[in-house]
PDB file of C-alpha atoms in Angstrom:
ATOM      1  CA  MET A1359       7.604  58.641 -11.173  1.00 51.00           C
ATOM      2  CA  GLU A1360       6.814  54.932 -11.055  1.00 54.00           C
ATOM      3  CA  THR A1361       8.895  52.401  -9.193  1.00 54.00           C
ATOM      4  CA  ASN A1362       9.108  48.743 -10.029  1.00 56.00           C
ATOM      5  CA  HIS A1363       9.865  47.535  -6.510  1.00 56.00           C
ATOM      6  CA  GLU A1364       7.790  44.743  -5.007  1.00 52.00           C
ATOM      7  CA  PRO A1365       6.310  45.495  -1.623  1.00 56.00           C
ATOM      8  CA  PRO A1366       7.938  43.588   1.282  1.00 60.00           C
ATOM      9  CA  LYS A1367       4.732  41.623   1.814  1.00 66.00           C
ATOM     10  CA  SER A1368       4.984  40.170  -1.699  1.00 75.00           C
ATOM     11  CA  LYS A1369       8.585  38.998  -1.136  1.00 76.00           C
ATOM     12  CA  SER A1370       7.681  37.235   2.096  1.00 77.00           C
ATOM     13  CA  LEU A1371       4.734  35.528   0.387  1.00 76.00           C
ATOM     14  CA  ALA A1372       7.031  34.400  -2.419  1.00 76.00           C
ATOM     15  CA  MET A1373       9.502  32.996   0.120  1.00 79.00           C
ATOM     16  CA  LEU A1374       6.686  31.138   1.908  1.00 80.00           C
ATOM     17  CA  GLY A1375       5.578  29.712  -1.431  1.00 79.00           C
ATOM     18  CA  ILE A1376       9.095  28.467  -2.172  1.00 82.00           C
ATOM     19  CA  LEU A1377       9.447  26.925   1.289  1.00 84.00           C
ATOM     20  CA  ARG A1378       6.051  25.251   0.951  1.00 83.00           C
ATOM     21  CA  THR A1379       6.992  23.811  -2.453  1.00 81.00           C
ATOM     22  CA  VAL A1380      10.315  22.489  -1.141  1.00 82.00           C
ATOM     23  CA  PHE A1381       8.550  20.941   1.867  1.00 85.00           C
ATOM     24  CA  ILE A1382       5.934  19.250  -0.338  1.00 80.00           C
ATOM     25  CA  TYR A1383       8.587  17.787  -2.659  1.00 78.00           C
ATOM     26  CA  LEU A1384      10.697  16.543   0.259  1.00 81.00           C
ATOM     27  CA  LEU A1385       7.634  15.025   1.921  1.00 80.00           C
ATOM     28  CA  ALA A1386       6.550  13.344  -1.328  1.00 75.00           C
ATOM     29  CA  ALA A1387      10.062  11.987  -1.918  1.00 75.00           C
ATOM     30  CA  GLY A1388      10.212  10.675   1.654  1.00 75.00           C
ATOM     31  CA  ILE A1389       6.835   8.969   1.367  1.00 72.00           C
ATOM     32  CA  ILE A1390       7.711   7.386  -1.979  1.00 70.00           C
ATOM     33  CA  ILE A1391      11.093   6.138  -0.760  1.00 71.00           C
ATOM     34  CA  ALA A1392       9.590   4.785   2.488  1.00 70.00           C
ATOM     35  CA  ALA A1393       6.810   3.038   0.552  1.00 69.00           C
ATOM     36  CA  LEU A1394       9.296   1.508  -1.878  1.00 66.00           C
ATOM     37  CA  LEU A1395      11.548   0.288   0.933  1.00 67.00           C
ATOM     38  CA  PHE A1396       8.507  -1.110   2.780  1.00 69.00           C
ATOM     39  CA  ALA A1397       7.370  -2.896  -0.373  1.00 65.00           C
ATOM     40  CA  ALA A1398      10.893  -4.179  -1.049  1.00 65.00           C
ATOM     41  CA  SER A1399      11.097  -5.790   2.396  1.00 68.00           C
ATOM     42  CA  LYS A1400      10.365  -9.500   2.223  1.00 67.00           C
ATOM     43  CA  SER A1401       9.571  -9.941   5.918  1.00 68.00           C
ATOM     44  CA  PRO A1402       6.217 -11.701   6.383  1.00 65.00           C
ATOM     45  CA  ASN A1403       5.699  -9.971   9.745  1.00 70.00           C
ATOM     46  CA  LYS A1404       5.750  -6.365   8.583  1.00 74.00           C
ATOM     47  CA  SER A1405       2.574  -4.396   9.126  1.00 78.00           C
ATOM     48  CA  ILE A1406       1.404  -0.832   8.903  1.00 77.00           C
ATOM     49  CA  PHE A1407      -1.405   0.532  11.082  1.00 80.00           C
ATOM     50  CA  GLY A1408      -2.382  -3.016  12.066  1.00 86.00           C
ATOM     51  CA  TYR A1409      -2.615  -4.294   8.496  1.00 88.00           C
ATOM     52  CA  ARG A1410      -0.470  -6.646   6.443  1.00 88.00           C
ATOM     53  CA  TYR A1411      -0.629  -7.152   2.719  1.00 86.00           C
ATOM     54  CA  TYR A1412      -0.319 -10.324   0.691  1.00 88.00           C
ATOM     55  CA  THR A1413      -0.372 -11.158  -3.004  1.00 90.00           C
ATOM     56  CA  ILE A1414      -2.787 -13.841  -4.199  1.00 95.00           C
ATOM     57  CA  LEU A1415      -0.696 -16.499  -5.974  1.00 93.00           C
ATOM     58  CA  THR A1416      -3.301 -19.165  -6.819  1.00 95.00           C
ATOM     59  CA  PRO A1417      -6.825 -19.095  -8.295  1.00 97.00           C
ATOM     60  CA  SER A1418      -8.395 -20.811  -5.253  1.00 97.00           C
ATOM     61  CA  MET A1419     -10.303 -17.664  -4.201  1.00 97.00           C
ATOM     62  CA  GLU A1420     -11.744 -16.754  -7.605  1.00 96.00           C
ATOM     63  CA  PRO A1421     -14.005 -14.979  -8.391  1.00 96.00           C
ATOM     64  CA  THR A1422     -13.565 -13.020  -5.135  1.00 96.00           C
ATOM     65  CA  HIS A1423      -9.792 -12.559  -5.508  1.00 96.00           C
ATOM     66  CA  HIS A1424      -7.741 -13.346  -8.612  1.00 96.00           C
ATOM     67  CA  VAL A1425      -4.085 -14.248  -9.102  1.00 96.00           C
ATOM     68  CA  GLY A1426      -2.001 -11.066  -8.768  1.00 94.00           C
ATOM     69  CA  ASP A1427      -4.512  -9.253  -6.564  1.00 94.00           C
ATOM     70  CA  MET A1428      -3.253  -7.728  -3.347  1.00 91.00           C
ATOM     71  CA  VAL A1429      -5.259  -8.245  -0.181  1.00 94.00           C
ATOM     72  CA  PHE A1430      -4.974  -6.109   2.929  1.00 92.00           C
ATOM     73  CA  VAL A1431      -5.419  -8.172   6.078  1.00 95.00           C
ATOM     74  CA  LYS A1432      -6.345  -6.636   9.421  1.00 95.00           C
ATOM     75  CA  ILE A1433      -4.493  -8.408  12.222  1.00 93.00           C
ATOM     76  CA  GLU A1434      -7.256  -9.879  14.395  1.00 93.00           C
ATOM     77  CA  ASN A1435      -7.779 -12.331  17.230  1.00 91.00           C
ATOM     78  CA  ALA A1436      -9.796 -15.501  16.704  1.00 92.00           C
ATOM     79  CA  ASP A1437     -12.785 -14.109  18.609  1.00 91.00           C
ATOM     80  CA  GLU A1438     -13.096 -11.289  16.041  1.00 95.00           C
ATOM     81  CA  ILE A1439     -13.371 -13.724  13.107  1.00 96.00           C
ATOM     82  CA  SER A1440     -16.714 -15.168  11.990  1.00 96.00           C
ATOM     83  CA  VAL A1441     -17.942 -17.810   9.564  1.00 97.00           C
ATOM     84  CA  GLY A1442     -17.917 -16.276   6.082  1.00 97.00           C
ATOM     85  CA  ASP A1443     -14.871 -14.073   6.713  1.00 97.00           C
ATOM     86  CA  VAL A1444     -11.939 -14.425   4.327  1.00 98.00           C
ATOM     87  CA  ILE A1445      -8.809 -14.970   6.428  1.00 98.00           C
ATOM     88  CA  THR A1446      -5.089 -15.254   5.785  1.00 96.00           C
ATOM     89  CA  PHE A1447      -3.222 -17.935   7.702  1.00 95.00           C
ATOM     90  CA  ASN A1448      -0.088 -20.074   7.802  1.00 93.00           C
ATOM     91  CA  PRO A1449      -1.196 -23.670   7.145  1.00 91.00           C
ATOM     92  CA  SER A1450       1.755 -25.405   8.840  1.00 85.00           C
ATOM     93  CA  SER A1451       4.603 -24.599  11.199  1.00 78.00           C
ATOM     94  CA  GLY A1452       7.319 -25.707   8.784  1.00 76.00           C
ATOM     95  CA  SER A1453       6.089 -23.492   5.961  1.00 79.00           C
ATOM     96  CA  GLU A1454       6.602 -19.848   5.107  1.00 82.00           C
ATOM     97  CA  ALA A1455       3.567 -19.927   2.805  1.00 88.00           C
ATOM     98  CA  TYR A1456       0.325 -18.149   3.591  1.00 92.00           C
ATOM     99  CA  LEU A1457      -3.145 -19.031   2.344  1.00 95.00           C
ATOM    100  CA  THR A1458      -6.184 -16.819   1.993  1.00 97.00           C
ATOM    101  CA  HIS A1459      -9.441 -18.803   2.237  1.00 98.00           C
ATOM    102  CA  ARG A1460     -12.968 -18.339   3.553  1.00 98.00           C
ATOM    103  CA  VAL A1461     -13.984 -19.580   7.030  1.00 98.00           C
ATOM    104  CA  THR A1462     -16.679 -22.276   6.742  1.00 98.00           C
ATOM    105  CA  GLU A1463     -16.768 -23.317  10.390  1.00 97.00           C
ATOM    106  CA  LYS A1464     -15.529 -21.845  13.675  1.00 97.00           C
ATOM    107  CA  MET A1465     -14.953 -24.229  16.591  1.00 96.00           C
ATOM    108  CA  THR A1466     -14.384 -22.481  19.908  1.00 94.00           C
ATOM    109  CA  ASP A1467     -12.780 -24.570  22.662  1.00 90.00           C
ATOM    110  CA  TYR A1468     -11.918 -27.285  20.143  1.00 92.00           C
ATOM    111  CA  GLU A1469     -12.094 -30.709  21.877  1.00 93.00           C
ATOM    112  CA  GLY A1470     -11.836 -29.038  25.294  1.00 93.00           C
ATOM    113  CA  THR A1471      -8.425 -27.509  24.573  1.00 93.00           C
ATOM    114  CA  GLY A1472      -9.539 -23.897  24.958  1.00 92.00           C
ATOM    115  CA  VAL A1473      -8.198 -23.225  21.453  1.00 94.00           C
ATOM    116  CA  THR A1474     -10.366 -21.867  18.639  1.00 96.00           C
ATOM    117  CA  CYS A1475      -9.973 -23.703  15.325  1.00 96.00           C
ATOM    118  CA  PHE A1476     -11.292 -22.933  11.857  1.00 97.00           C
ATOM    119  CA  LYS A1477     -12.295 -24.943   8.804  1.00 97.00           C
ATOM    120  CA  THR A1478     -11.618 -23.074   5.581  1.00 98.00           C
ATOM    121  CA  LYS A1479     -12.264 -23.376   1.869  1.00 98.00           C
ATOM    122  CA  GLY A1480     -11.164 -21.536  -1.231  1.00 97.00           C
ATOM    123  CA  ASP A1481     -14.172 -20.076  -3.079  1.00 97.00           C
ATOM    124  CA  ALA A1482     -13.114 -21.851  -6.295  1.00 97.00           C
ATOM    125  CA  ASN A1483     -12.403 -25.189  -4.579  1.00 97.00           C
ATOM    126  CA  ASP A1484     -14.932 -28.030  -4.551  1.00 96.00           C
ATOM    127  CA  SER A1485     -14.236 -29.088  -0.971  1.00 96.00           C
ATOM    128  CA  GLU A1486     -13.039 -27.690   2.338  1.00 97.00           C
ATOM    129  CA  ASP A1487      -9.350 -27.721   3.193  1.00 96.00           C
ATOM    130  CA  SER A1488      -8.245 -31.071   4.644  1.00 94.00           C
ATOM    131  CA  PHE A1489      -6.706 -29.453   7.729  1.00 93.00           C
ATOM    132  CA  LEU A1490      -7.918 -27.386  10.668  1.00 95.00           C
ATOM    133  CA  ILE A1491      -6.376 -24.004  11.390  1.00 95.00           C
ATOM    134  CA  ASP A1492      -5.804 -23.187  15.033  1.00 93.00           C
ATOM    135  CA  GLU A1493      -5.998 -19.577  16.154  1.00 94.00           C
ATOM    136  CA  SER A1494      -2.214 -19.207  16.506  1.00 93.00           C
ATOM    137  CA  ARG A1495      -1.786 -19.609  12.733  1.00 94.00           C
ATOM    138  CA  VAL A1496      -4.356 -16.979  11.770  1.00 95.00           C
ATOM    139  CA  ILE A1497      -3.021 -13.573  10.720  1.00 94.00           C
ATOM    140  CA  GLY A1498      -6.388 -11.873  10.365  1.00 95.00           C
ATOM    141  CA  ALA A1499      -9.326 -11.111   8.098  1.00 97.00           C
ATOM    142  CA  VAL A1500      -9.133  -9.637   4.605  1.00 97.00           C
ATOM    143  CA  LYS A1501     -10.612  -6.139   4.575  1.00 96.00           C
ATOM    144  CA  LEU A1502      -9.668  -4.947   1.083  1.00 93.00           C
ATOM    145  CA  GLY A1503      -8.503  -6.419  -2.204  1.00 94.00           C
ATOM    146  CA  ILE A1504      -6.936  -4.404  -5.027  1.00 92.00           C
ATOM    147  CA  PRO A1505      -6.821  -6.077  -8.454  1.00 94.00           C
ATOM    148  CA  LYS A1506      -3.346  -6.746  -9.907  1.00 91.00           C
ATOM    149  CA  LEU A1507      -1.508  -4.536  -7.379  1.00 87.00           C
ATOM    150  CA  GLY A1508       0.399  -7.611  -6.223  1.00 87.00           C
ATOM    151  CA  TYR A1509       2.212  -7.721  -9.565  1.00 86.00           C
ATOM    152  CA  VAL A1510       3.453  -4.154  -9.044  1.00 82.00           C
ATOM    153  CA  VAL A1511       4.639  -4.838  -5.491  1.00 79.00           C
ATOM    154  CA  ARG A1512       6.350  -8.039  -6.601  1.00 79.00           C
ATOM    155  CA  PHE A1513       8.168  -6.077  -9.320  1.00 79.00           C
ATOM    156  CA  VAL A1514       9.336  -3.538  -6.719  1.00 74.00           C
ATOM    157  CA  GLN A1515      10.461  -6.299  -4.328  1.00 73.00           C
ATOM    158  CA  LEU A1516      12.558  -7.955  -7.010  1.00 75.00           C
ATOM    159  CA  ARG A1517      13.908  -4.761  -8.619  1.00 76.00           C
ATOM    160  CA  TRP A1518      13.998  -2.133  -5.824  1.00 69.00           C
ATOM    161  CA  TYR A1519      17.511  -1.072  -6.880  1.00 73.00           C
ATOM    162  CA  PHE A1520      15.982   0.036 -10.195  1.00 75.00           C
ATOM    163  CA  VAL A1521      12.695   1.499  -8.901  1.00 71.00           C
ATOM    164  CA  VAL A1522      14.075   3.813  -6.178  1.00 72.00           C
ATOM    165  CA  PRO A1523      16.399   5.767  -8.522  1.00 79.00           C
ATOM    166  CA  LEU A1524      13.615   5.856 -11.135  1.00 79.00           C
ATOM    167  CA  ALA A1525      11.210   7.421  -8.609  1.00 77.00           C
ATOM    168  CA  VAL A1526      13.819  10.047  -7.697  1.00 80.00           C
ATOM    169  CA  LEU A1527      14.403  10.834 -11.394  1.00 85.00           C
ATOM    170  CA  VAL A1528      10.654  11.237 -11.971  1.00 83.00           C
ATOM    171  CA  LEU A1529      10.453  13.715  -9.068  1.00 80.00           C
ATOM    172  CA  ILE A1530      13.414  15.660 -10.460  1.00 84.00           C
ATOM    173  CA  PHE A1531      11.800  15.682 -13.919  1.00 86.00           C
ATOM    174  CA  PHE A1532       8.551  17.152 -12.578  1.00 81.00           C
ATOM    175  CA  LYS A1533      10.446  19.771 -10.584  1.00 80.00           C
ATOM    176  CA  LEU A1534      12.461  20.793 -13.655  1.00 83.00           C
ATOM    177  CA  MET A1535       9.287  20.987 -15.736  1.00 80.00           C
ATOM    178  CA  GLY A1536       7.809  23.271 -13.069  1.00 78.00           C
ATOM    179  CA  ILE A1537      10.858  25.520 -13.238  1.00 77.00           C
ATOM    180  CA  TYR A1538      10.858  25.496 -17.055  1.00 76.00           C
ATOM    181  CA  LEU A1539       7.165  26.362 -17.323  1.00 77.00           C
ATOM    182  CA  ALA A1540       7.153  28.956 -14.521  1.00 70.00           C
ATOM    183  CA  PRO A1541       8.967  31.753 -16.479  1.00 60.00           C
ATOM    184  CA  ALA A1542       6.437  31.496 -19.305  1.00 53.00           C
ATOM    185  CA  GLU A1543       3.622  32.135 -16.829  1.00 50.00           C
ATOM    186  CA  ASN A1544       5.471  35.123 -15.329  1.00 51.00           C
ATOM    187  CA  GLU A1545       6.181  36.594 -18.771  1.00 56.00           C
ATOM    188  CA  THR A1546       2.523  36.462 -19.778  1.00 54.00           C
ATOM    189  CA  ALA A1547       1.582  38.206 -16.521  1.00 52.00           C
ATOM    190  CA  ASP A1548       4.203  40.913 -17.239  1.00 55.00           C
ATOM    191  CA  ASP A1549       2.929  41.297 -20.829  1.00 57.00           C
ATOM    192  CA  LYS A1550      -0.637  41.787 -19.575  1.00 56.00           C
ATOM    193  CA  ALA A1551       0.543  44.390 -17.065  1.00 56.00           C
ATOM    194  CA  GLN A1552       2.434  46.333 -19.753  1.00 60.00           C
ATOM    195  CA  THR A1553      -0.516  46.405 -22.148  1.00 57.00           C
ATOM    196  CA  LYS A1554      -2.778  48.088 -19.566  1.00 57.00           C
TER     197      LYS A1554
END
């Protein structure tokens, strides 16, 4: 006489599989929502793991970085920055704008003040910037640039109320597809078992 009962070990493995799947989906949803909220924040001082990101808005750094590219800037002190580094800085105290240009000259102890200053230039510009940047205005050096990612982040910042629900709906869709396709896989396994 044959019995069709699953051994207890199989049930516990199935339960672990379900718990693992639920955990992965919750973790993925949490990461996506946190990333969207981080991207939607318009604070210029936000950073993650010592990096800030900025979108290139002008062609002054072409061909190195193009309009719409996103650059990841490591927050650094002036003594860590060298001639040739691409840095992001605030050009003036009354401005909320940030520029990303290449360092052409580093002046330590500028005019006996003890302050390090930088001369900068956009790669596409014919001449150096007309102003000096003191170390207090420097955010850091660019470590990575991703083409056109700035457009995506800008879209999220302006339309976060649309993107967050869309991300949740996409997760739900994939979960439902997994549930819908799972019985077909189980049925084929049962069919194979019955034909033996």
